[in-house]
PDB file of C-alpha atoms in Angstrom:
ATOM      1  CA  MET A   1      26.723   6.080 119.911  1.00 56.00           C
ATOM      2  CA  SER A   2      28.171   2.773 118.800  1.00 44.00           C
ATOM      3  CA  GLY A   3      26.255  -0.155 117.385  1.00 40.00           C
ATOM      4  CA  SER A   4      29.259  -2.468 117.615  1.00 36.00           C
ATOM      5  CA  LEU A   5      32.497  -2.890 119.528  1.00 34.00           C
ATOM      6  CA  SER A   6      34.408  -5.490 117.568  1.00 36.00           C
ATOM      7  CA  ARG A   7      34.489  -7.584 114.441  1.00 38.00           C
ATOM      8  CA  THR A   8      33.020 -10.572 116.296  1.00 34.00           C
ATOM      9  CA  CYS A   9      29.916  -8.634 117.304  1.00 39.00           C
ATOM     10  CA  ASP A  10      26.510 -10.271 116.791  1.00 37.00           C
ATOM     11  CA  TYR A  11      24.703  -8.084 114.235  1.00 37.00           C
ATOM     12  CA  GLN A  12      21.297  -8.994 115.643  1.00 37.00           C
ATOM     13  CA  LYS A  13      22.361  -7.501 118.973  1.00 37.00           C
ATOM     14  CA  VAL A  14      23.486  -4.378 117.120  1.00 43.00           C
ATOM     15  CA  GLU A  15      20.026  -3.851 115.720  1.00 44.00           C
ATOM     16  CA  LYS A  16      18.386  -4.403 119.119  1.00 39.00           C
ATOM     17  CA  MET A  17      20.528  -1.707 120.704  1.00 43.00           C
ATOM     18  CA  LYS A  18      19.113   1.012 118.481  1.00 56.00           C
ATOM     19  CA  ASN A  19      16.590   0.694 115.705  1.00 78.00           C
ATOM     20  CA  LYS A  20      17.473   2.041 112.304  1.00 84.00           C
ATOM     21  CA  ASP A  21      15.017   4.925 112.421  1.00 87.00           C
ATOM     22  CA  MET A  22      16.768   6.318 115.475  1.00 91.00           C
ATOM     23  CA  LEU A  23      20.154   5.838 113.839  1.00 92.00           C
ATOM     24  CA  ILE A  24      18.987   7.650 110.705  1.00 94.00           C
ATOM     25  CA  LYS A  25      17.874  10.623 112.798  1.00 94.00           C
ATOM     26  CA  GLN A  26      21.197  10.583 114.601  1.00 95.00           C
ATOM     27  CA  ILE A  27      23.122  10.571 111.320  1.00 96.00           C
ATOM     28  CA  VAL A  28      21.113  13.544 110.046  1.00 97.00           C
ATOM     29  CA  LYS A  29      21.899  15.454 113.227  1.00 97.00           C
ATOM     30  CA  ILE A  30      25.610  14.692 112.891  1.00 98.00           C
ATOM     31  CA  MET A  31      25.747  15.573 109.192  1.00 98.00           C
ATOM     32  CA  THR A  32      23.924  18.837 109.806  1.00 97.00           C
ATOM     33  CA  SER A  33      26.074  19.982 112.708  1.00 97.00           C
ATOM     34  CA  CYS A  34      29.544  18.822 111.646  1.00 98.00           C
ATOM     35  CA  ASP A  35      32.183  21.168 110.247  1.00 98.00           C
ATOM     36  CA  ALA A  36      33.416  18.771 107.574  1.00 99.00           C
ATOM     37  CA  ILE A  37      32.751  15.350 106.066  1.00 99.00           C
ATOM     38  CA  VAL A  38      35.386  12.923 104.836  1.00 99.00           C
ATOM     39  CA  ILE A  39      33.831  10.216 102.668  1.00 99.00           C
ATOM     40  CA  GLY A  40      35.701   6.940 102.347  1.00 99.00           C
ATOM     41  CA  ALA A  41      34.180   4.843  99.578  1.00 99.00           C
ATOM     42  CA  GLY A  42      34.800   1.214  98.697  1.00 98.00           C
ATOM     43  CA  SER A  43      33.383  -1.202  96.153  1.00 97.00           C
ATOM     44  CA  GLY A  44      30.255  -1.767  98.221  1.00 98.00           C
ATOM     45  CA  LEU A  45      29.044   1.731  97.343  1.00 98.00           C
ATOM     46  CA  SER A  46      29.158   1.109  93.592  1.00 98.00           C
ATOM     47  CA  SER A  47      27.632  -2.347  94.045  1.00 98.00           C
ATOM     48  CA  SER A  48      24.754  -0.744  95.910  1.00 98.00           C
ATOM     49  CA  ALA A  49      24.389   1.700  93.004  1.00 99.00           C
ATOM     50  CA  GLY A  50      23.845  -1.291  90.717  1.00 98.00           C
ATOM     51  CA  LEU A  51      27.353  -1.610  89.270  1.00 98.00           C
ATOM     52  CA  THR A  52      27.590  -5.284  90.186  1.00 98.00           C
ATOM     53  CA  TYR A  53      30.271  -7.560  88.751  1.00 98.00           C
ATOM     54  CA  SER A  54      28.335 -10.828  88.684  1.00 98.00           C
ATOM     55  CA  GLY A  55      24.866 -12.222  88.109  1.00 97.00           C
ATOM     56  CA  GLU A  56      22.421 -10.791  85.578  1.00 97.00           C
ATOM     57  CA  ARG A  57      24.500  -7.760  84.691  1.00 98.00           C
ATOM     58  CA  PHE A  58      27.575  -9.864  83.931  1.00 98.00           C
ATOM     59  CA  GLU A  59      25.516 -12.361  81.941  1.00 98.00           C
ATOM     60  CA  THR A  60      23.904  -9.580  79.894  1.00 98.00           C
ATOM     61  CA  TYR A  61      27.130  -7.907  78.770  1.00 98.00           C
ATOM     62  CA  PHE A  62      29.493 -10.908  78.608  1.00 98.00           C
ATOM     63  CA  LYS A  63      27.434 -13.949  77.608  1.00 98.00           C
ATOM     64  CA  ASP A  64      29.801 -14.857  74.768  1.00 98.00           C
ATOM     65  CA  PHE A  65      32.840 -14.660  77.045  1.00 98.00           C
ATOM     66  CA  ILE A  66      31.047 -16.731  79.692  1.00 98.00           C
ATOM     67  CA  ASP A  67      30.095 -19.428  77.181  1.00 98.00           C
ATOM     68  CA  THR A  68      33.582 -19.573  75.671  1.00 97.00           C
ATOM     69  CA  TYR A  69      35.844 -19.159  78.701  1.00 96.00           C
ATOM     70  CA  HIS A  70      33.467 -20.214  81.513  1.00 96.00           C
ATOM     71  CA  LEU A  71      34.064 -16.957  83.355  1.00 97.00           C
ATOM     72  CA  ARG A  72      32.315 -16.396  86.683  1.00 97.00           C
ATOM     73  CA  ASP A  73      32.382 -12.636  87.192  1.00 98.00           C
ATOM     74  CA  MET A  74      33.952  -9.443  85.874  1.00 98.00           C
ATOM     75  CA  TYR A  75      36.616  -9.327  88.543  1.00 95.00           C
ATOM     76  CA  SER A  76      38.140 -12.740  87.813  1.00 96.00           C
ATOM     77  CA  ALA A  77      37.567 -12.264  84.070  1.00 97.00           C
ATOM     78  CA  GLY A  78      39.993  -9.357  84.151  1.00 95.00           C
ATOM     79  CA  PHE A  79      42.783 -11.758  85.174  1.00 95.00           C
ATOM     80  CA  TYR A  80      41.994 -14.458  82.602  1.00 97.00           C
ATOM     81  CA  PRO A  81      45.046 -15.307  80.403  1.00 97.00           C
ATOM     82  CA  TYR A  82      43.569 -14.431  77.006  1.00 97.00           C
ATOM     83  CA  GLU A  83      45.686 -15.813  74.174  1.00 95.00           C
ATOM     84  CA  THR A  84      45.873 -12.602  72.158  1.00 97.00           C
ATOM     85  CA  LEU A  85      45.776  -8.874  72.776  1.00 97.00           C
ATOM     86  CA  GLU A  86      42.818  -8.725  70.400  1.00 98.00           C
ATOM     87  CA  GLU A  87      40.837 -10.909  72.838  1.00 98.00           C
ATOM     88  CA  TYR A  88      42.230  -9.178  75.907  1.00 98.00           C
ATOM     89  CA  TRP A  89      41.119  -5.752  74.712  1.00 98.00           C
ATOM     90  CA  ALA A  90      37.768  -7.055  73.490  1.00 99.00           C
ATOM     91  CA  TYR A  91      37.055  -8.080  77.064  1.00 98.00           C
ATOM     92  CA  TRP A  92      38.545  -5.012  78.703  1.00 98.00           C
ATOM     93  CA  SER A  93      36.896  -2.511  76.370  1.00 99.00           C
ATOM     94  CA  ARG A  94      33.512  -3.903  77.401  1.00 98.00           C
ATOM     95  CA  HIS A  95      34.486  -4.003  81.053  1.00 98.00           C
ATOM     96  CA  ILE A  96      35.625  -0.376  80.932  1.00 99.00           C
ATOM     97  CA  TYR A  97      32.624   0.852  78.985  1.00 99.00           C
ATOM     98  CA  TYR A  98      29.942  -0.763  81.148  1.00 98.00           C
ATOM     99  CA  ASN A  99      31.594   0.187  84.424  1.00 98.00           C
ATOM    100  CA  ARG A 100      32.959   3.630  83.550  1.00 98.00           C
ATOM    101  CA  TYR A 101      31.127   5.306  80.684  1.00 98.00           C
ATOM    102  CA  ILE A 102      27.455   4.471  81.262  1.00 96.00           C
ATOM    103  CA  ASP A 103      25.243   5.734  84.073  1.00 95.00           C
ATOM    104  CA  SER A 104      24.852   3.541  87.136  1.00 97.00           C
ATOM    105  CA  PRO A 105      21.440   1.824  87.396  1.00 97.00           C
ATOM    106  CA  LYS A 106      20.624   3.604  90.671  1.00 98.00           C
ATOM    107  CA  LYS A 107      21.051   7.241  91.706  1.00 98.00           C
ATOM    108  CA  THR A 108      23.040   6.358  94.832  1.00 99.00           C
ATOM    109  CA  TYR A 109      25.874   8.776  94.115  1.00 99.00           C
ATOM    110  CA  GLN A 110      23.449  11.602  93.370  1.00 99.00           C
ATOM    111  CA  ILE A 111      21.725  11.015  96.701  1.00 99.00           C
ATOM    112  CA  LEU A 112      25.089  11.127  98.452  1.00 99.00           C
ATOM    113  CA  LEU A 113      25.964  14.387  96.703  1.00 99.00           C
ATOM    114  CA  GLU A 114      22.676  15.906  97.843  1.00 98.00           C
ATOM    115  CA  LEU A 115      23.645  15.072 101.426  1.00 98.00           C
ATOM    116  CA  VAL A 116      27.096  16.683 101.333  1.00 98.00           C
ATOM    117  CA  LYS A 117      27.006  19.368  98.623  1.00 97.00           C
ATOM    118  CA  ASP A 118      26.540  22.211 101.113  1.00 97.00           C
ATOM    119  CA  LYS A 119      29.233  20.918 103.471  1.00 98.00           C
ATOM    120  CA  ASP A 120      33.013  21.121 103.381  1.00 99.00           C
ATOM    121  CA  TYR A 121      33.697  17.596 102.117  1.00 99.00           C
ATOM    122  CA  PHE A 122      36.403  15.444 100.595  1.00 99.00           C
ATOM    123  CA  VAL A 123      36.289  11.951  99.085  1.00 99.00           C
ATOM    124  CA  ILE A 124      38.918   9.243  99.206  1.00 99.00           C
ATOM    125  CA  THR A 125      38.019   6.105  97.281  1.00 99.00           C
ATOM    126  CA  THR A 126      39.499   2.819  96.171  1.00 98.00           C
ATOM    127  CA  ASN A 127      36.874   2.626  93.421  1.00 98.00           C
ATOM    128  CA  VAL A 128      38.099   3.063  89.856  1.00 98.00           C
ATOM    129  CA  ASP A 129      34.765   3.638  88.092  1.00 98.00           C
ATOM    130  CA  HIS A 130      34.787   7.474  88.144  1.00 97.00           C
ATOM    131  CA  GLN A 131      31.254   7.582  89.563  1.00 98.00           C
ATOM    132  CA  PHE A 132      31.873  10.495  91.916  1.00 98.00           C
ATOM    133  CA  GLN A 133      32.977  12.871  89.190  1.00 97.00           C
ATOM    134  CA  LYS A 134      30.419  11.472  86.758  1.00 97.00           C
ATOM    135  CA  ASN A 135      27.642  12.330  89.220  1.00 98.00           C
ATOM    136  CA  GLY A 136      28.683  15.912  89.879  1.00 98.00           C
ATOM    137  CA  PHE A 137      31.156  15.785  92.760  1.00 98.00           C
ATOM    138  CA  ASP A 138      33.830  18.491  92.619  1.00 98.00           C
ATOM    139  CA  LYS A 139      36.902  16.836  91.087  1.00 97.00           C
ATOM    140  CA  THR A 140      39.191  18.930  93.286  1.00 98.00           C
ATOM    141  CA  ARG A 141      37.639  17.166  96.287  1.00 99.00           C
ATOM    142  CA  LEU A 142      38.329  13.624  95.044  1.00 99.00           C
ATOM    143  CA  PHE A 143      41.275  11.297  95.581  1.00 99.00           C
ATOM    144  CA  TYR A 144      41.144   8.086  93.525  1.00 98.00           C
ATOM    145  CA  THR A 145      43.941   6.102  95.150  1.00 98.00           C
ATOM    146  CA  GLN A 146      43.829   2.971  92.996  1.00 98.00           C
ATOM    147  CA  GLY A 147      43.510   4.360  89.464  1.00 98.00           C
ATOM    148  CA  ASP A 148      40.735   4.895  86.945  1.00 98.00           C
ATOM    149  CA  TYR A 149      39.141   2.669  84.307  1.00 98.00           C
ATOM    150  CA  GLY A 150      39.223   5.707  82.033  1.00 98.00           C
ATOM    151  CA  LEU A 151      43.019   5.874  81.993  1.00 98.00           C
ATOM    152  CA  TRP A 152      45.753   3.794  80.367  1.00 98.00           C
ATOM    153  CA  GLN A 153      49.481   3.725  81.005  1.00 99.00           C
ATOM    154  CA  CYS A 154      52.592   2.169  79.525  1.00 98.00           C
ATOM    155  CA  SER A 155      52.850  -1.441  80.715  1.00 98.00           C
ATOM    156  CA  LYS A 156      56.580  -1.164  81.490  1.00 98.00           C
ATOM    157  CA  PRO A 157      56.103   1.744  82.412  1.00 98.00           C
ATOM    158  CA  CYS A 158      58.703   3.825  80.595  1.00 98.00           C
ATOM    159  CA  HIS A 159      57.259   7.100  81.921  1.00 98.00           C
ATOM    160  CA  GLN A 160      54.880   8.345  84.609  1.00 97.00           C
ATOM    161  CA  GLN A 161      51.956   9.563  82.529  1.00 98.00           C
ATOM    162  CA  THR A 162      48.392   8.366  81.953  1.00 98.00           C
ATOM    163  CA  TYR A 163      46.158   8.673  78.886  1.00 98.00           C
ATOM    164  CA  ASP A 164      42.399   9.053  78.458  1.00 98.00           C
ATOM    165  CA  ASN A 165      40.868   6.066  76.683  1.00 98.00           C
ATOM    166  CA  GLU A 166      37.219   6.944  76.046  1.00 98.00           C
ATOM    167  CA  ASP A 167      37.358   7.329  72.257  1.00 98.00           C
ATOM    168  CA  ILE A 168      39.373   4.192  71.571  1.00 98.00           C
ATOM    169  CA  VAL A 169      37.390   2.105  74.077  1.00 99.00           C
ATOM    170  CA  LYS A 170      34.184   3.023  72.279  1.00 99.00           C
ATOM    171  CA  ALA A 171      35.817   2.173  68.942  1.00 99.00           C
ATOM    172  CA  MET A 172      36.896  -1.217  70.317  1.00 99.00           C
ATOM    173  CA  LEU A 173      33.396  -1.877  71.569  1.00 98.00           C
ATOM    174  CA  LYS A 174      31.840  -0.991  68.227  1.00 98.00           C
ATOM    175  CA  GLN A 175      34.297  -2.860  66.012  1.00 99.00           C
ATOM    176  CA  GLN A 176      34.915  -6.093  67.940  1.00 98.00           C
ATOM    177  CA  ILE A 177      33.800  -9.319  66.280  1.00 98.00           C
ATOM    178  CA  ASN A 178      33.834 -12.806  67.819  1.00 98.00           C
ATOM    179  CA  MET A 179      35.394 -11.438  71.005  1.00 98.00           C
ATOM    180  CA  LYS A 180      38.307  -9.818  69.178  1.00 98.00           C
ATOM    181  CA  ILE A 181      39.099  -6.224  68.307  1.00 99.00           C
ATOM    182  CA  PRO A 182      40.857  -5.233  65.058  1.00 99.00           C
ATOM    183  CA  SER A 183      44.630  -5.467  65.498  1.00 98.00           C
ATOM    184  CA  GLN A 184      45.100  -1.824  64.541  1.00 98.00           C
ATOM    185  CA  LEU A 185      43.166  -0.771  67.660  1.00 99.00           C
ATOM    186  CA  ILE A 186      45.588  -2.431  70.096  1.00 98.00           C
ATOM    187  CA  PRO A 187      46.949   0.474  72.168  1.00 98.00           C
ATOM    188  CA  CYS A 188      50.717   0.918  72.345  1.00 98.00           C
ATOM    189  CA  CYS A 189      52.842   3.331  74.342  1.00 98.00           C
ATOM    190  CA  PRO A 190      53.459   6.505  72.300  1.00 98.00           C
ATOM    191  CA  ARG A 191      57.035   6.671  73.624  1.00 98.00           C
ATOM    192  CA  CYS A 192      58.473   3.143  73.692  1.00 98.00           C
ATOM    193  CA  GLY A 193      55.912   1.133  71.704  1.00 98.00           C
ATOM    194  CA  ALA A 194      55.189  -1.352  74.507  1.00 98.00           C
ATOM    195  CA  PRO A 195      51.560  -2.463  74.994  1.00 97.00           C
ATOM    196  CA  MET A 196      49.440  -0.107  77.041  1.00 98.00           C
ATOM    197  CA  THR A 197      47.678  -1.413  80.122  1.00 98.00           C
ATOM    198  CA  MET A 198      45.051  -0.318  82.619  1.00 97.00           C
ATOM    199  CA  ASN A 199      45.965   2.371  85.135  1.00 98.00           C
ATOM    200  CA  LEU A 200      44.949   0.150  88.053  1.00 98.00           C
ATOM    201  CA  ARG A 201      47.010  -0.563  91.148  1.00 97.00           C
ATOM    202  CA  CYS A 202      47.910  -4.228  90.723  1.00 93.00           C
ATOM    203  CA  ASP A 203      51.663  -4.144  91.356  1.00 95.00           C
ATOM    204  CA  GLN A 204      54.694  -1.841  91.459  1.00 96.00           C
ATOM    205  CA  THR A 205      54.187  -0.758  87.828  1.00 98.00           C
ATOM    206  CA  PHE A 206      51.139   1.366  88.719  1.00 98.00           C
ATOM    207  CA  VAL A 207      51.654   4.909  87.431  1.00 99.00           C
ATOM    208  CA  GLN A 208      51.004   7.713  89.891  1.00 98.00           C
ATOM    209  CA  ASP A 209      51.002  10.720  87.605  1.00 97.00           C
ATOM    210  CA  GLU A 210      51.052  14.415  88.469  1.00 96.00           C
ATOM    211  CA  GLY A 211      47.277  14.479  88.903  1.00 96.00           C
ATOM    212  CA  TRP A 212      47.466  11.617  91.411  1.00 98.00           C
ATOM    213  CA  TYR A 213      49.990  13.441  93.575  1.00 98.00           C
ATOM    214  CA  GLN A 214      48.037  16.691  93.395  1.00 98.00           C
ATOM    215  CA  ALA A 215      44.890  14.910  94.603  1.00 99.00           C
ATOM    216  CA  GLN A 216      46.847  13.242  97.396  1.00 99.00           C
ATOM    217  CA  GLN A 217      48.188  16.612  98.552  1.00 99.00           C
ATOM    218  CA  ARG A 218      44.725  18.207  98.507  1.00 99.00           C
ATOM    219  CA  TYR A 219      43.436  15.319 100.624  1.00 99.00           C
ATOM    220  CA  GLN A 220      46.274  15.640 103.132  1.00 99.00           C
ATOM    221  CA  ASN A 221      45.689  19.402 103.334  1.00 99.00           C
ATOM    222  CA  PHE A 222      41.994  18.808 104.022  1.00 99.00           C
ATOM    223  CA  LEU A 223      42.741  16.324 106.801  1.00 99.00           C
ATOM    224  CA  GLN A 224      45.223  18.689 108.406  1.00 98.00           C
ATOM    225  CA  LYS A 225      42.792  21.612 108.209  1.00 98.00           C
ATOM    226  CA  HIS A 226      40.133  19.632 110.087  1.00 98.00           C
ATOM    227  CA  GLN A 227      42.217  17.510 112.441  1.00 95.00           C
ATOM    228  CA  HIS A 228      40.655  19.152 115.525  1.00 95.00           C
ATOM    229  CA  THR A 229      37.225  20.217 114.191  1.00 98.00           C
ATOM    230  CA  LYS A 230      33.875  18.413 114.234  1.00 98.00           C
ATOM    231  CA  VAL A 231      34.543  15.932 111.445  1.00 98.00           C
ATOM    232  CA  LEU A 232      32.353  13.110 110.210  1.00 99.00           C
ATOM    233  CA  TYR A 233      34.323  10.222 108.738  1.00 99.00           C
ATOM    234  CA  LEU A 234      31.681   8.517 106.603  1.00 99.00           C
ATOM    235  CA  GLU A 235      32.768   5.072 105.426  1.00 98.00           C
ATOM    236  CA  LEU A 236      30.623   3.513 102.683  1.00 99.00           C
ATOM    237  CA  GLY A 237      31.058  -0.032 101.405  1.00 98.00           C
ATOM    238  CA  VAL A 238      34.633  -0.475 102.603  1.00 97.00           C
ATOM    239  CA  GLY A 239      35.626  -4.086 103.221  1.00 93.00           C
ATOM    240  CA  SER A 240      38.784  -5.774 104.429  1.00 90.00           C
ATOM    241  CA  ASN A 241      40.685  -6.123 101.147  1.00 88.00           C
ATOM    242  CA  THR A 242      42.619  -2.861 101.530  1.00 89.00           C
ATOM    243  CA  PRO A 243      41.804  -1.541 105.038  1.00 95.00           C
ATOM    244  CA  VAL A 244      45.071   0.413 105.256  1.00 96.00           C
ATOM    245  CA  ILE A 245      43.794   2.963 102.727  1.00 98.00           C
ATOM    246  CA  ILE A 246      40.510   4.049 104.324  1.00 98.00           C
ATOM    247  CA  LYS A 247      39.341   2.014 107.313  1.00 98.00           C
ATOM    248  CA  TYR A 248      42.438   2.003 109.525  1.00 97.00           C
ATOM    249  CA  PRO A 249      43.322   5.668 108.884  1.00 98.00           C
ATOM    250  CA  PHE A 250      39.729   6.704 109.665  1.00 98.00           C
ATOM    251  CA  TRP A 251      39.918   4.871 112.986  1.00 98.00           C
ATOM    252  CA  ASN A 252      43.196   6.600 113.761  1.00 98.00           C
ATOM    253  CA  TYR A 253      41.880  10.083 112.894  1.00 98.00           C
ATOM    254  CA  VAL A 254      38.833   9.577 115.115  1.00 98.00           C
ATOM    255  CA  SER A 255      40.920   8.282 118.021  1.00 98.00           C
ATOM    256  CA  GLN A 256      42.997  11.472 117.898  1.00 97.00           C
ATOM    257  CA  ASN A 257      40.046  13.874 117.720  1.00 98.00           C
ATOM    258  CA  LYS A 258      37.403  13.848 120.440  1.00 97.00           C
ATOM    259  CA  ASN A 259      35.130  15.929 118.165  1.00 97.00           C
ATOM    260  CA  ALA A 260      35.162  13.378 115.339  1.00 98.00           C
ATOM    261  CA  VAL A 261      32.575  10.725 114.521  1.00 98.00           C
ATOM    262  CA  TYR A 262      33.028   7.513 112.545  1.00 98.00           C
ATOM    263  CA  ILE A 263      30.019   6.152 110.644  1.00 97.00           C
ATOM    264  CA  SER A 264      30.266   2.922 108.663  1.00 97.00           C
ATOM    265  CA  ILE A 265      27.485   1.643 106.408  1.00 96.00           C
ATOM    266  CA  ASN A 266      27.889  -1.738 104.739  1.00 96.00           C
ATOM    267  CA  LEU A 267      26.305  -5.135 104.214  1.00 93.00           C
ATOM    268  CA  ASP A 268      29.075  -6.721 106.285  1.00 89.00           C
ATOM    269  CA  ASP A 269      32.581  -6.000 107.630  1.00 84.00           C
ATOM    270  CA  LEU A 270      31.058  -3.793 110.310  1.00 90.00           C
ATOM    271  CA  TYR A 271      33.424  -3.348 113.211  1.00 91.00           C
ATOM    272  CA  CYS A 272      35.588  -0.782 114.943  1.00 94.00           C
ATOM    273  CA  PRO A 273      38.145  -0.815 117.755  1.00 94.00           C
ATOM    274  CA  GLU A 274      37.159  -0.474 121.388  1.00 94.00           C
ATOM    275  CA  ASN A 275      38.839   2.909 121.819  1.00 96.00           C
ATOM    276  CA  ILE A 276      36.480   4.688 119.384  1.00 96.00           C
ATOM    277  CA  HIS A 277      33.223   2.785 119.866  1.00 93.00           C
ATOM    278  CA  LYS A 278      31.641   5.705 121.736  1.00 95.00           C
ATOM    279  CA  GLN A 279      32.332   7.901 118.699  1.00 96.00           C
ATOM    280  CA  SER A 280      31.037   5.372 116.171  1.00 96.00           C
ATOM    281  CA  ILE A 281      27.832   4.361 114.436  1.00 95.00           C
ATOM    282  CA  LEU A 282      27.738   1.114 112.460  1.00 94.00           C
ATOM    283  CA  ILE A 283      24.755   0.260 110.281  1.00 94.00           C
ATOM    284  CA  GLN A 284      24.323  -3.020 108.464  1.00 92.00           C
ATOM    285  CA  GLY A 285      22.228  -2.795 105.319  1.00 94.00           C
ATOM    286  CA  ASP A 286      21.971  -1.676 101.711  1.00 97.00           C
ATOM    287  CA  ILE A 287      23.882   1.583 101.305  1.00 98.00           C
ATOM    288  CA  HIS A 288      21.517   2.996  98.679  1.00 98.00           C
ATOM    289  CA  ASN A 289      18.459   2.463 100.871  1.00 97.00           C
ATOM    290  CA  ILE A 290      20.115   3.874 103.973  1.00 97.00           C
ATOM    291  CA  LEU A 291      21.420   6.984 102.196  1.00 98.00           C
ATOM    292  CA  ASN A 292      17.975   7.494 100.693  1.00 98.00           C
ATOM    293  CA  SER A 293      16.435   7.269 104.170  1.00 97.00           C
ATOM    294  CA  VAL A 294      18.941   9.814 105.465  1.00 98.00           C
ATOM    295  CA  ALA A 295      18.134  12.159 102.562  1.00 98.00           C
ATOM    296  CA  ASN A 296      14.388  11.835 103.168  1.00 97.00           C
ATOM    297  CA  GLU A 297      14.814  12.478 106.887  1.00 96.00           C
ATOM    298  CA  MET A 298      16.990  15.497 106.149  1.00 95.00           C
ATOM    299  CA  ARG A 299      14.347  16.926 103.808  1.00 92.00           C
ATOM    300  CA  ASN A 300      11.618  16.359 106.411  1.00 88.00           C
ATOM    301  CA  ASP A 301      13.766  17.937 109.087  1.00 75.00           C
ATOM    302  CA  HIS A 302      14.358  20.974 106.871  1.00 71.00           C
ATOM    303  CA  ASP A 303      10.655  21.329 106.013  1.00 67.00           C
ATOM    304  CA  THR A 304       9.630  21.408 109.674  1.00 68.00           C
ATOM    305  CA  LYS A 305      11.980  24.275 110.488  1.00 62.00           C
TER     306      LYS A 305
END
């Protein structure tokens, strides 16, 4: 079943072993027959959906910041030492809005939902852009491990609670002038008065509120329920930045369940350990295009029955 045995595998040899059309048919068969699907999503999935952090999209929304601060992409721009909170929140309000509150350019997430909506599924993701819930996935089947662009927290933090930011982010976006927001819009903690910050896992100050722990428990319950069933662990766009959250656990779950299958789709970082290669399918390519091919094949397969 495997297209690769190790990280050092030659991708050209992978493609020669099985062409993509055959792999697509195999994925459809697995998705149709499995008892459950665990989706592990990384940044590559959102990038494939068009939510890119550099290039034309970055230049369109942040030209003034690029010209002034010589920024290279949205990721590094988030760490730039802006001199004032007015500038800091001018940048971050745009970053949040264009990556959290508008629709993604492509319907990648909707295609994925079409593939799994009739299955018993659960999603674990390191993405913070809320795209799963925004595109109709059941929020009780989602575990956002690293936070959410749509949430703020106390920067200290003085308490373990998060706050929705949509209204004030849109106000910041509308009222900013010369890359600065009005001072009265700077968000402060309602309890201690300290500056608010993003609810993103950057260090030990990350707030894991009640909702976070509830989602974690639902995920653990799902894994336990299906630890011996026919489970598809579908990894989409997961790289090597935080492999301990999705990639390594998926490998471990598959190694302990002879009925499980591991499928990884990504532009790169395609590899798996020797002990599960017979239970694995690795496909190098654009996630959107591959998911679309799987959806088309599934429709054709359904129509012929």
